[in-house]
Coordinates of C-alpha atoms in Angstrom, one line a residue:
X1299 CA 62.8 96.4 42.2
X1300 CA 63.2 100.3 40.3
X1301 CA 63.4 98.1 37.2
X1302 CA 60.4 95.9 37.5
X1303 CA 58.6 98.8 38.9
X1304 CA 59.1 100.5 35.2
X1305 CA 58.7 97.8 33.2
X1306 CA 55.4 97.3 35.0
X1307 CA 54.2 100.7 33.9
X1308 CA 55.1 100.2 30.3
X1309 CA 54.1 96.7 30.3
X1310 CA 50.9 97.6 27.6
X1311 CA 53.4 99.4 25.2
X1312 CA 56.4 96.0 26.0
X1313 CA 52.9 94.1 24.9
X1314 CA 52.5 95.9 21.5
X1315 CA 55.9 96.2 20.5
X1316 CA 57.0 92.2 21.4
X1317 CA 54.1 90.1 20.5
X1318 CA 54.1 90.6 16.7
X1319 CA 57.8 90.6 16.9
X1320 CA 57.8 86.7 19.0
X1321 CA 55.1 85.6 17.3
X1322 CA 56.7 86.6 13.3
X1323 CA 58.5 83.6 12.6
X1324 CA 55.6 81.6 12.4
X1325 CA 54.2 83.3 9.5
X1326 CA 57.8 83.6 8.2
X1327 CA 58.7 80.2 8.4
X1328 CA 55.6 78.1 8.0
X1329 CA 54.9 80.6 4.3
X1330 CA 51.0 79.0 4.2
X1331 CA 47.6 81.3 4.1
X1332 CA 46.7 79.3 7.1
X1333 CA 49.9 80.6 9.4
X1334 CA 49.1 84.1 8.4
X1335 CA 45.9 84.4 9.6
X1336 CA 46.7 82.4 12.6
X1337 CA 49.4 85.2 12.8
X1338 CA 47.2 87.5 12.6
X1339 CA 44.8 85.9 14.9
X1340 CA 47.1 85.2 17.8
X1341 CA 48.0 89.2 17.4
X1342 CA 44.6 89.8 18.2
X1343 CA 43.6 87.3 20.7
X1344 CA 46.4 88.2 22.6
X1345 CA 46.1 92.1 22.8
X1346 CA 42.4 91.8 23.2
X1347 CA 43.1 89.4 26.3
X1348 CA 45.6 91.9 27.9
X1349 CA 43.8 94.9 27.0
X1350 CA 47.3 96.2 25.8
X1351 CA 45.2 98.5 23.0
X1352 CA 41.9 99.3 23.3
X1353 CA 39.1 96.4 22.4
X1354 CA 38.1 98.1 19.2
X1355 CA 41.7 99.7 17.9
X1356 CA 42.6 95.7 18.9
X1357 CA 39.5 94.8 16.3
X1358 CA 40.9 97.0 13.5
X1359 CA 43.8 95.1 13.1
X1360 CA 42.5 92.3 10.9
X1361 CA 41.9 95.1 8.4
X1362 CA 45.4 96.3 7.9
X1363 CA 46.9 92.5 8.0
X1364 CA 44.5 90.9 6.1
X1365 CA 45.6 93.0 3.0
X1366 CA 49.2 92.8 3.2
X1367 CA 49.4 88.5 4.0
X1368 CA 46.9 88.7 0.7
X1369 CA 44.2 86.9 2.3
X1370 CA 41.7 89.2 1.6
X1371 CA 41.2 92.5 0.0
X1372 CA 40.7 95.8 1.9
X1373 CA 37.4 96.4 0.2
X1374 CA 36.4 92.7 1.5
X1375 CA 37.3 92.9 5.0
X1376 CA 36.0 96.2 5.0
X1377 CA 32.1 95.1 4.0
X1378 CA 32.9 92.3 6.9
X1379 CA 32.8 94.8 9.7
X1380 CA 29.2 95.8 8.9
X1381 CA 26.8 93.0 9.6
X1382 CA 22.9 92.6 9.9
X1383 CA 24.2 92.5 14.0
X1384 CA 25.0 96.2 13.9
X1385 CA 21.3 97.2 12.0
X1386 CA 19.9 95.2 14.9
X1387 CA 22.0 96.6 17.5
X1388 CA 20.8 100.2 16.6
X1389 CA 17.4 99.5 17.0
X1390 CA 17.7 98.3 20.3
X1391 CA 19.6 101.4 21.8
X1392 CA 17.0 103.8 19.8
X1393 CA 14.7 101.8 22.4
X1394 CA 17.2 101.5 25.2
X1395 CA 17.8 105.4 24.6
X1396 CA 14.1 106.7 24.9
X1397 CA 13.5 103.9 28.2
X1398 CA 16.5 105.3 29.9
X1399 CA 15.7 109.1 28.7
X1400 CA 11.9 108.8 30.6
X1401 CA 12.6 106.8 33.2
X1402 CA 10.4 104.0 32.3
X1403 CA 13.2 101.4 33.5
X1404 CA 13.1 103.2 37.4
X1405 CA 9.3 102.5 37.2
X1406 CA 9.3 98.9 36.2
X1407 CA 12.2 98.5 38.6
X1408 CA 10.1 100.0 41.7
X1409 CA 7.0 98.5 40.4
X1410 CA 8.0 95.0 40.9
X1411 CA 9.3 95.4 43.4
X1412 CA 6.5 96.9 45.3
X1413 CA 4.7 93.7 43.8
X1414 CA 6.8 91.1 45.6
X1415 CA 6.6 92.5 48.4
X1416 CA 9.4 93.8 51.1
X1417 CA 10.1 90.6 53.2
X1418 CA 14.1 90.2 53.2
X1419 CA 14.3 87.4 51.4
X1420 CA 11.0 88.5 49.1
X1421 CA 12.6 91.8 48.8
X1422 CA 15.6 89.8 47.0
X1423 CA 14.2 88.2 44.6
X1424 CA 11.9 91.2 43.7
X1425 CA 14.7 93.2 42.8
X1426 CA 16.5 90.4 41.0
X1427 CA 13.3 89.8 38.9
X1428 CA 13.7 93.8 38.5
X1429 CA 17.5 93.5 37.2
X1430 CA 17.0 90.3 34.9
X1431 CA 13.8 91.4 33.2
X1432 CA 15.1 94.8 32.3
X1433 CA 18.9 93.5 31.4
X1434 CA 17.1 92.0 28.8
X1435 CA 16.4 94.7 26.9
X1436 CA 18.5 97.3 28.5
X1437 CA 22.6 96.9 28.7
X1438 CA 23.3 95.2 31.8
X1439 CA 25.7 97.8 32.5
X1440 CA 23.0 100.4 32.9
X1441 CA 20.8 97.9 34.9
X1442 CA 23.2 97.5 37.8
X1443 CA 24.2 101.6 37.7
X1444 CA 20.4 102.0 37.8
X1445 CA 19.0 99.7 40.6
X1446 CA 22.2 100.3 42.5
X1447 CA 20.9 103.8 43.8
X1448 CA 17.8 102.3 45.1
X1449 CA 18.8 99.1 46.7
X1450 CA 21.4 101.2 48.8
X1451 CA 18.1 103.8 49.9
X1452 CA 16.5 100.5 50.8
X1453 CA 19.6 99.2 52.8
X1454 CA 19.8 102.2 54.3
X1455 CA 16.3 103.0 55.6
X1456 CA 16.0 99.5 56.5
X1457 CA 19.2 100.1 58.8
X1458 CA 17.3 103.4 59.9
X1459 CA 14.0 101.8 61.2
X1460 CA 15.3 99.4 62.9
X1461 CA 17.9 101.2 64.7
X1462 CA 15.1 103.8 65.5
X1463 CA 13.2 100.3 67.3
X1464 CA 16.1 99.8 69.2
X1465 CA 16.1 103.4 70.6
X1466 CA 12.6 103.2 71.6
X1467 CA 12.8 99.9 73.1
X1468 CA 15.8 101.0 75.0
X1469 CA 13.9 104.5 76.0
X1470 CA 11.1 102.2 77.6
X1471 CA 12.9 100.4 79.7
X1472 CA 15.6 103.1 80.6
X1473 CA 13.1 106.5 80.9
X1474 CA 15.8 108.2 79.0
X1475 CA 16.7 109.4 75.5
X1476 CA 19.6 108.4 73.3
X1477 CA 20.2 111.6 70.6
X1478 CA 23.2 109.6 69.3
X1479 CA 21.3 107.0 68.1
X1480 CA 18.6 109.3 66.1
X1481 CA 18.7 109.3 62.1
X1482 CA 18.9 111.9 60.1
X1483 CA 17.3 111.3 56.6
X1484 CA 20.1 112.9 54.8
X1485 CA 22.3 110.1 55.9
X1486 CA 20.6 107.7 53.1
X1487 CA 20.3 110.0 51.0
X1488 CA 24.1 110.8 51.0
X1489 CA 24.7 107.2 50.4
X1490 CA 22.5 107.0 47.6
X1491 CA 24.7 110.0 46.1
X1492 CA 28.1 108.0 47.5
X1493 CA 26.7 104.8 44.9
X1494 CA 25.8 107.5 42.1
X1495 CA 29.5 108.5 42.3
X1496 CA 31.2 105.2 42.3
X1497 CA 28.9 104.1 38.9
X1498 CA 30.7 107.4 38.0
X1499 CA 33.7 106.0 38.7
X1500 CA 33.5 102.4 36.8
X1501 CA 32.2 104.6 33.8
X1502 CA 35.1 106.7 34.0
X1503 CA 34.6 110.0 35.7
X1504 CA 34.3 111.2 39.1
X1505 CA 33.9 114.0 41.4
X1506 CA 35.3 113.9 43.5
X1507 CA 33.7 117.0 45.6
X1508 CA 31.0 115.6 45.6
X1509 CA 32.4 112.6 47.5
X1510 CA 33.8 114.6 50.3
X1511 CA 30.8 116.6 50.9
X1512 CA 29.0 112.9 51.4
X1513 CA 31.7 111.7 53.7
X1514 CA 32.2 114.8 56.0
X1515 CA 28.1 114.9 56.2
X1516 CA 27.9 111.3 57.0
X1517 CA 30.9 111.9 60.1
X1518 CA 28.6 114.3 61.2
X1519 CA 25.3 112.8 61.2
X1520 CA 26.3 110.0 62.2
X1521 CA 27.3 109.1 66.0
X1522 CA 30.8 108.3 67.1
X1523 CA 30.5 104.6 67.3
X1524 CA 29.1 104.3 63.6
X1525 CA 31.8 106.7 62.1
X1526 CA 34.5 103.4 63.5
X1527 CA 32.0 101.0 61.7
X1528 CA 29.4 101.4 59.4
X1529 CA 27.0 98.1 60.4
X1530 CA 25.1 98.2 63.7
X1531 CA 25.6 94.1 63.8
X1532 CA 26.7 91.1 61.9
X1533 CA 22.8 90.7 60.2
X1534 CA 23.1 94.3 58.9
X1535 CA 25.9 93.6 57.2
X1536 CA 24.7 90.4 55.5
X1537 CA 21.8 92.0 54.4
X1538 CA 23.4 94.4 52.6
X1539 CA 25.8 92.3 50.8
X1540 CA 22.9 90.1 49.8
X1541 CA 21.2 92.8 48.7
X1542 CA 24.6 94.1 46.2
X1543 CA 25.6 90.8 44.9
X1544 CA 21.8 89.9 43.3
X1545 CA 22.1 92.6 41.6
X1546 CA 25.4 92.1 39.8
X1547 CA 24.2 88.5 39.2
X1548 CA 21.2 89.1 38.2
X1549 CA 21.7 91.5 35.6
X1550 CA 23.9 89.3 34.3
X1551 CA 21.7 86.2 34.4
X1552 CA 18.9 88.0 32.4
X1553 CA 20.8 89.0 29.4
X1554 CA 21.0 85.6 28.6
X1555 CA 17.7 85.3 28.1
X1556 CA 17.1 87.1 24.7
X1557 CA 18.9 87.6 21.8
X1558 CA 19.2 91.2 22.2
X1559 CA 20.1 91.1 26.1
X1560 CA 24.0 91.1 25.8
X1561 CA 26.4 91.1 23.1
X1562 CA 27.7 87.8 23.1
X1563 CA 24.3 86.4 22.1
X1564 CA 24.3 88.9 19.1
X1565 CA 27.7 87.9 18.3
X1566 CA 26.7 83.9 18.5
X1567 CA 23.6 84.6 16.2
X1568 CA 25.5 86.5 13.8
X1569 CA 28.5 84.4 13.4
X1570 CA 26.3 81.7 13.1
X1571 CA 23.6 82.9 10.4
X1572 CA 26.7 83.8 8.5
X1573 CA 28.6 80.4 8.7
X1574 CA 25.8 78.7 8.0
X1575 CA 23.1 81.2 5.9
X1576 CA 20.9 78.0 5.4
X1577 CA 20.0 77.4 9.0
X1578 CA 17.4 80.2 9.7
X1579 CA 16.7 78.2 13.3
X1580 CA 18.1 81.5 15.7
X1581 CA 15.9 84.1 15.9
X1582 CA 14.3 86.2 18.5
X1583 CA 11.8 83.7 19.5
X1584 CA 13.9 80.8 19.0
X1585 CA 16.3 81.9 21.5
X1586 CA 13.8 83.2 23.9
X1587 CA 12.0 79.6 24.3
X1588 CA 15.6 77.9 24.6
X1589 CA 17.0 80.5 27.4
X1590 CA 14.0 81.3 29.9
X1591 CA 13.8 78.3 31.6
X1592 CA 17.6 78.6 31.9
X1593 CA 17.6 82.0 33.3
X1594 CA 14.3 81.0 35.7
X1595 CA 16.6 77.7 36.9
X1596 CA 20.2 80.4 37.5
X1597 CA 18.3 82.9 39.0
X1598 CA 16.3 80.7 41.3
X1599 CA 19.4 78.9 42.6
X1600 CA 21.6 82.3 42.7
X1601 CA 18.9 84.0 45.1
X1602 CA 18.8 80.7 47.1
X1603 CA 22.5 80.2 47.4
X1604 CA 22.7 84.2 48.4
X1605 CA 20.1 83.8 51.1
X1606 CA 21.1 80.6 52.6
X1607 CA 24.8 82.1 52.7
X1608 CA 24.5 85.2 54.2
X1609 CA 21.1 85.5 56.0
X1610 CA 20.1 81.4 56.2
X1611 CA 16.2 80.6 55.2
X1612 CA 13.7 80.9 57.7
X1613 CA 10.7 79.3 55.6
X1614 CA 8.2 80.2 58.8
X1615 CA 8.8 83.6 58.4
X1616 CA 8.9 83.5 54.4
X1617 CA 5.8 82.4 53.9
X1618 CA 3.7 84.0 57.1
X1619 CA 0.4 85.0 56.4
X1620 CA -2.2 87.9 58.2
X1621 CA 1.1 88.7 60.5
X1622 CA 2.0 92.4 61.4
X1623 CA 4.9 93.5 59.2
X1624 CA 8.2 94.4 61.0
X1625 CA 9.4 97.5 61.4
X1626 CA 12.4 96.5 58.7
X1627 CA 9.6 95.3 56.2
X1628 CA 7.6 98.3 56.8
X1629 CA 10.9 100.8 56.2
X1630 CA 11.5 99.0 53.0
X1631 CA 7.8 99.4 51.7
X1632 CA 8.0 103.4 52.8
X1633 CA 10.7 103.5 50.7
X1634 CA 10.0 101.7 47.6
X1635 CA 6.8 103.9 47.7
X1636 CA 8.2 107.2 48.3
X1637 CA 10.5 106.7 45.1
X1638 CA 7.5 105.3 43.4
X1639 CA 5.6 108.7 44.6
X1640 CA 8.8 110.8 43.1
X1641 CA 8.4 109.4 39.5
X1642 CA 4.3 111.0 39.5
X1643 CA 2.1 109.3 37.3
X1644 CA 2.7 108.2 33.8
X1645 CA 3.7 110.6 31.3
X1646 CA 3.1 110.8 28.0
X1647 CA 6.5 109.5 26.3
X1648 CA 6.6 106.7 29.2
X1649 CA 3.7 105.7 27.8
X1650 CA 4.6 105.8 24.0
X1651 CA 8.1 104.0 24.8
X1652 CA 6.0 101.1 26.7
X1653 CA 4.1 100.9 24.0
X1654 CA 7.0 100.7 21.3
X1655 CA 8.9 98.6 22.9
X1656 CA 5.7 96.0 23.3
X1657 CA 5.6 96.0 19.9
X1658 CA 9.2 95.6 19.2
X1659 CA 8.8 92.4 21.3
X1660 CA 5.8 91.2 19.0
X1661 CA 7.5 91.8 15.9
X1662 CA 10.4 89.8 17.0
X1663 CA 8.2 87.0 18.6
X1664 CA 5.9 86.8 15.7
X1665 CA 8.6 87.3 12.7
X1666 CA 8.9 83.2 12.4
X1667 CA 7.1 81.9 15.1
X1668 CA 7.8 78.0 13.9
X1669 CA 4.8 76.3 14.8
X1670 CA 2.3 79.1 12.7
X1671 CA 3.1 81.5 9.9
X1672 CA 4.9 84.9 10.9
X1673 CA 4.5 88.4 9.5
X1674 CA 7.2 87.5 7.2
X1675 CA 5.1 85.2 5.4
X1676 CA 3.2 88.2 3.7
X1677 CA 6.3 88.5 1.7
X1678 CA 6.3 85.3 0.3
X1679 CA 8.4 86.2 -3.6
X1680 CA 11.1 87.8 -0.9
X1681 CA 11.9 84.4 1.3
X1682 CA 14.4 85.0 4.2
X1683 CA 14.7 88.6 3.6
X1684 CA 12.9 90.1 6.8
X1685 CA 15.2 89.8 10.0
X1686 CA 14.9 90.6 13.2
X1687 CA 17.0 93.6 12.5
X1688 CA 14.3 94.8 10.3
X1689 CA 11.6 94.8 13.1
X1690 CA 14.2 96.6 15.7
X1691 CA 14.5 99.4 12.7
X1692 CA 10.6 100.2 12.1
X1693 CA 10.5 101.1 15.8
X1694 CA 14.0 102.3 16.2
X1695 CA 12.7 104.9 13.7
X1696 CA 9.8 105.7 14.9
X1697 CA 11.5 106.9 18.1
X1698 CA 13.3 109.8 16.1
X1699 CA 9.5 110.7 14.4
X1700 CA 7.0 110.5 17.3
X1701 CA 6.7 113.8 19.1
X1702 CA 7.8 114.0 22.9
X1703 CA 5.4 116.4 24.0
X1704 CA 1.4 116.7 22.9
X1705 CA 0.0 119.8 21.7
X1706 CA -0.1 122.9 24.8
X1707 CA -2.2 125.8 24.6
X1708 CA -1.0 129.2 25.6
X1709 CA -2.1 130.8 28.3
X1710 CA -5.2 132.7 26.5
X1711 CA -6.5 129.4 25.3
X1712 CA -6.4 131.3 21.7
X1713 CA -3.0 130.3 20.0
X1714 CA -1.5 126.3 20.0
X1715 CA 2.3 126.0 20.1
X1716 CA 3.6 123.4 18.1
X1717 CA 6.6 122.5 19.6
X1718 CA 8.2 119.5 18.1
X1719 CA 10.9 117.3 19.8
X1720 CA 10.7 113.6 18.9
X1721 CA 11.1 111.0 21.4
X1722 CA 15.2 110.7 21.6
X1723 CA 17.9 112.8 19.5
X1724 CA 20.6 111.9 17.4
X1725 CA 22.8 113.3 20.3
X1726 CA 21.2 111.2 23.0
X1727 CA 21.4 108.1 20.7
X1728 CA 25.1 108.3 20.1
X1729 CA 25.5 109.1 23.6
X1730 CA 24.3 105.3 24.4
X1731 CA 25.6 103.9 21.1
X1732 CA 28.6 101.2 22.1
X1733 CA 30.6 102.2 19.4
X1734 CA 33.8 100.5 21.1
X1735 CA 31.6 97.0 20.8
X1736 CA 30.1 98.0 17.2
X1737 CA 34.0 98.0 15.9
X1738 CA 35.1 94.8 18.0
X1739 CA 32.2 92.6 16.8
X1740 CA 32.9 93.7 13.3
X1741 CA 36.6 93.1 13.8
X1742 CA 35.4 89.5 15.3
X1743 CA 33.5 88.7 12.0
X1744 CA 36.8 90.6 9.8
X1745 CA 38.5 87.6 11.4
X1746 CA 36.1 84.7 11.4
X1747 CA 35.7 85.3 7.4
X1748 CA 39.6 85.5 6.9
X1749 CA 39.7 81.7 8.6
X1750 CA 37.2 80.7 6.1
X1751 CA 39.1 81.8 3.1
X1752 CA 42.6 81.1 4.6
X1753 CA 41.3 78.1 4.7
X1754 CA 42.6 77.7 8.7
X1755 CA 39.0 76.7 10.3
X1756 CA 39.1 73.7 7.9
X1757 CA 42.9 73.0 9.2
X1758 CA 41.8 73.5 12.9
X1759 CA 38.7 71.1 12.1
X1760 CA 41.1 68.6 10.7
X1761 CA 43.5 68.3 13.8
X1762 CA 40.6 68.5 16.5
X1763 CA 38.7 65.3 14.6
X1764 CA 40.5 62.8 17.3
X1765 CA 38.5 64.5 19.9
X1766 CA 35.8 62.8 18.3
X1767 CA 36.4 59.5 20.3
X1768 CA 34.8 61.4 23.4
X1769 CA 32.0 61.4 24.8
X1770 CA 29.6 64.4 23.3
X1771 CA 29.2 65.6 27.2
X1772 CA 32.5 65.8 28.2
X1773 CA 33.4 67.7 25.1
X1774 CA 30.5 70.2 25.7
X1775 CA 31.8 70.3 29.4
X1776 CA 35.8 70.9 28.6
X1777 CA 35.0 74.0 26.5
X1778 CA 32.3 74.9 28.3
X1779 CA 35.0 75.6 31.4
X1780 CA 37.5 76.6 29.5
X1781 CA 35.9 79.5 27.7
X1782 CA 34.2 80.1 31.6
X1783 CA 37.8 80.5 32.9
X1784 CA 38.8 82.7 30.2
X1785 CA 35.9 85.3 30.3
X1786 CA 36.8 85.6 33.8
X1787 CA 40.2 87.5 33.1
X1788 CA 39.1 88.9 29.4
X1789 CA 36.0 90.8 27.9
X1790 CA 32.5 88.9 27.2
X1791 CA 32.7 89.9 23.7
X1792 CA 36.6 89.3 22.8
X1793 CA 36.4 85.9 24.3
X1794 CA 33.0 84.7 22.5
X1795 CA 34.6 86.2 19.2
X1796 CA 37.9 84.3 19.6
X1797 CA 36.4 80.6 20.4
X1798 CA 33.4 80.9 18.0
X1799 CA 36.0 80.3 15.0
X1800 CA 37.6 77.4 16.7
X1801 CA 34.5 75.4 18.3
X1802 CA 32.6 75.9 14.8
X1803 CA 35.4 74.0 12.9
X1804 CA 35.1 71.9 16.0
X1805 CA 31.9 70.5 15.8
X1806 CA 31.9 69.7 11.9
X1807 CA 35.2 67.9 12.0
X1808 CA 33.4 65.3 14.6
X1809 CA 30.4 65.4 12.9
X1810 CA 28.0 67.3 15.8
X1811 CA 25.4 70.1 15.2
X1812 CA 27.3 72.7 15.9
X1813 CA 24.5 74.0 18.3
X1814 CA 25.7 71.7 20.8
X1815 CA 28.6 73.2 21.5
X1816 CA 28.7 76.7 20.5
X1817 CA 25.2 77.4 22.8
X1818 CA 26.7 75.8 26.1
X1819 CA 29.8 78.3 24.7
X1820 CA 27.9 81.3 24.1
X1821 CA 25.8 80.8 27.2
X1822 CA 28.8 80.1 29.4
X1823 CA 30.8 83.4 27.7
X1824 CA 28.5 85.3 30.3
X1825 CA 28.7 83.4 33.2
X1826 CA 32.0 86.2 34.6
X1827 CA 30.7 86.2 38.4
X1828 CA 34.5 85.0 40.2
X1829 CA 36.2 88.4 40.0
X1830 CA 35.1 92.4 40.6
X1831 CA 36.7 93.1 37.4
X1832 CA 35.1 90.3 35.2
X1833 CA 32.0 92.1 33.7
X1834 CA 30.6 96.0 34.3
X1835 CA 28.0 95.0 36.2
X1836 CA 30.4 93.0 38.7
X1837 CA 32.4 96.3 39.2
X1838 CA 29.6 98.8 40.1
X1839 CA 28.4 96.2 42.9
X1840 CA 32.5 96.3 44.0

């Protein structure tokens, strides 16, 4: 057991030393461009499915292998890594930056929330509508860490209120009081700070001080029976489960819906713009019209399959009208409202973000509309030249021009102080930059263009053209699960960069639009909701 024990701990570094080392005689045997760069592929796949190096040292590789099998030459995989992808990508976090930086994201959050309204079941989808609109511009990483806070206040207060009814109802009949069963208001709010440090956690650092302070306050506040346990009854418990699951689905659901929502739909578009430069039908608006019902039809059926599992549906009390509100709806409004009242009113930069990022939208929903002429019809000697990427760079820019604060007046009224700060840094920018997923999408198109001149996506194609004899839905279904089953146990991104290469090849060898296929694909590369582990958002909720 002493052995397997150790070789457990060095089982990453066992990884990297054996897998070339198995997997050499192929290109050593089988002396073809095509068994190199499935060499080299198979090196790749494989430590970016265990993890054995890290996702982006993982991506690198092509770089040094492609050289020495002679497939391609350093200075060509090196202008692969940098795509039209990454110009886009950097527009987007200028604008995910300067949303986060103000707290615009909190706002729309709460806003929505207060819109829908504070019913359970209301109160649900309200804050999955909250989750999926702003995953689609926001990472949906920092979605769940966000919303996470406040659904746990709302849990919390709910819990509150209506153990605070019990008390009084038990006073009335008894004549008597019950101290134990009195809330104290820090009680919620050391919770909220308990979920603040576990997003710590998933992102990589804790404190843990910070986390004993919360537990030895809650021992206290809290009376001896609900230090044991920490639900008053079986429908507290539900509730709050409910409550934590939409939101790691639902941030997941709406970053399918735009192009720009996770980076397996950048990583589709790209790969496929680039295979196939003569196709200019994915775009911003394109891909919009395609995914929202889908996302409308997932989230509709997620929320109902969470309610009618843990809390069942009670349509009466749904959909009452003119009724009093309970004393748990009327905890959850209080506190929706009192974190509304933190925020104040509007500021300034709020409102300049809001307005960038409305525009960002236009510009990307207007580019090449389809059914009128875009914006990049006024360059009509420079066809195909404008991309999305260029709209998400006008406003990414202006972000780093526009001033944060307006002009202020001293004291005297006499002298103005111009004090300059522009709407995000370059420090706060590379502070939200995914660098680790710039490098692996770059490695995944390093690798997809070495298959092209290898010459191995035309010998895949060749050997896949049986498949043909299928029907086209069960061959949309079979990849469909298998690239479902392998995103649960691997990254979004490595797994959508590994298939793309082979379901391409896949699709022209049985004569199918490749859209077919590699949508369902791309789609399904997101759909990582089995395990705790499977997706960011997935372990924050854990």
């Amino acid at each position: 057991m002493k052995i397997f024990s150790q070789l457990w701990i060095y089982r990453r570094f066992l990884l990297i030393l054996f897998t070339p080392l198995l997997l050499l005689p192929l290109p050593l045997i089988i002396r073809t461009k095509e068994a190199e760069c499935a060499y080299t592929l198979f090196v790749v796949a494989i430590f970016w499915l265990t993890e054995a190096l890290p996702l982006a040292v993982s991506a690198l590789l092509p770089a040094l292998m492609f050289p020495m099998f002679g497939i391609m030459a350093s200075k060509e995989v090196a202008a692969a890594y940098f795509k039209d992808f990454h110009l886009l990508l950097i527009g987007v976090i200028c604008l995910a930056t300067s949303i986060e930086k103000w707290n615009l994201h909190k706002r729309i959050a709460l806003k929505m929330v207060m819109i829908v309204g504070v019913n359970p079941a209301w109160l649900t989808l309200g804050f999955m509508i909250s989750c999926g609109f702003l995953s689609m511009w926001l990472s949906n990483t920092s979605t769940a860490a966000m919303v996470m806070p406040i659904v746990e206040a709302v849990a919390q207060q709910i819990m509150g209120a209506e153990a605070e009814v019990d008390a009084l109802e038990m006073n009335c009949a008894t004549g008597s009081t019950n101290e134990a069963l009195e809330l104290d208001e820090s009680v919620s709010e050391c919770e909220a700070s308990d979920w603040k440090e576990k997003t710590k956690e998933v992102n990589g650092y804790t404190n843990g001080e910070g986390h004993t302070v919360c537990k030895i306050e809650k021992e206290k506040n809290l009376p001896p029976a609900e230090t044991r346990r920490k639900y008053r009854n079986q429908k507290d418990q539900m509730m709050c489960k409910v409550m934590c699951l939409c939101i790691a689905y639902s941030s997941t659901i709406g970053g399918l819906t735009t192009i720009t929502g996770t980076s397996t739909n950048l990583i589709f578009a790209e790969q496929f713009n680039t295979r196939y430069p003569d196709c200019q039908c994915i775009n911003f608006g394109s891909w919009f019209i395609l995914c929202i019902p889908i996302t409308i039809i997932i989230m509709l059926l997620s929320w109902v399959w969470l309610q009618w599992l843990f809390l069942g549906f009670n349509f009466k009390e749904m959909f009452r009208c003119g009724k009093e509100k309970t004393a748990r709806e009327q905890a959850s409004a209080q506190v929706i409202k009192e974190e509304y009242t933190k925020l104040g009113p509007i500021s300034y930069p709020e409102i300049i973000t809001l307005v960038l990022f409305i525009l960002m939208a236009l510009l990307w929903f207007t580019r090449e509309p389809g059914f009128i002429p875009g914006w990049s019809s006024l360059f009509p000697q420079y066809p195909g030249f404008a991309t999305d990427s260029t709209a998400a760079l006008i406003i990414g820019l202006l972000f780093f021009i526009i001033p944060a604060k307006t002009l202020s007046r001293t004291s005297n009224g006499e002298n103005t102080i111009f004090d300059y700060t522009p709407l995000i840094t370059w420090k706060e920018f590379q502070s939200c930059m995914p660098w680790e997923i710039t490098i692996l999408v770059g490695g995944g198109f390093a690798l997809a263009e070495g298959c092209e001149v290898s010459k191995l996506s035309a010998w895949i194609g060749s050997k896949l053209t049986p498949l043909g004899s299928l029907p086209m839905w069960s061959i949309i279904l079979i990849s469909s699960l298998i690239v479902t089953s392998v995103t649960e146990v691997a990254s979004n991104p490595a797994t959508i960069t590994i298939f793309l290469p082979i379901l391409a090849p896949l699709a022209e060898a049985i004569h199918v639009n490749p859209l077919y296929i590699l949508i369902p694909a791309t789609l399904c590369t997101s759909f990582a909701f089995l395990l705790p582990v499977a997706n960011p958002p997935n372990a924050i909720v854990f």
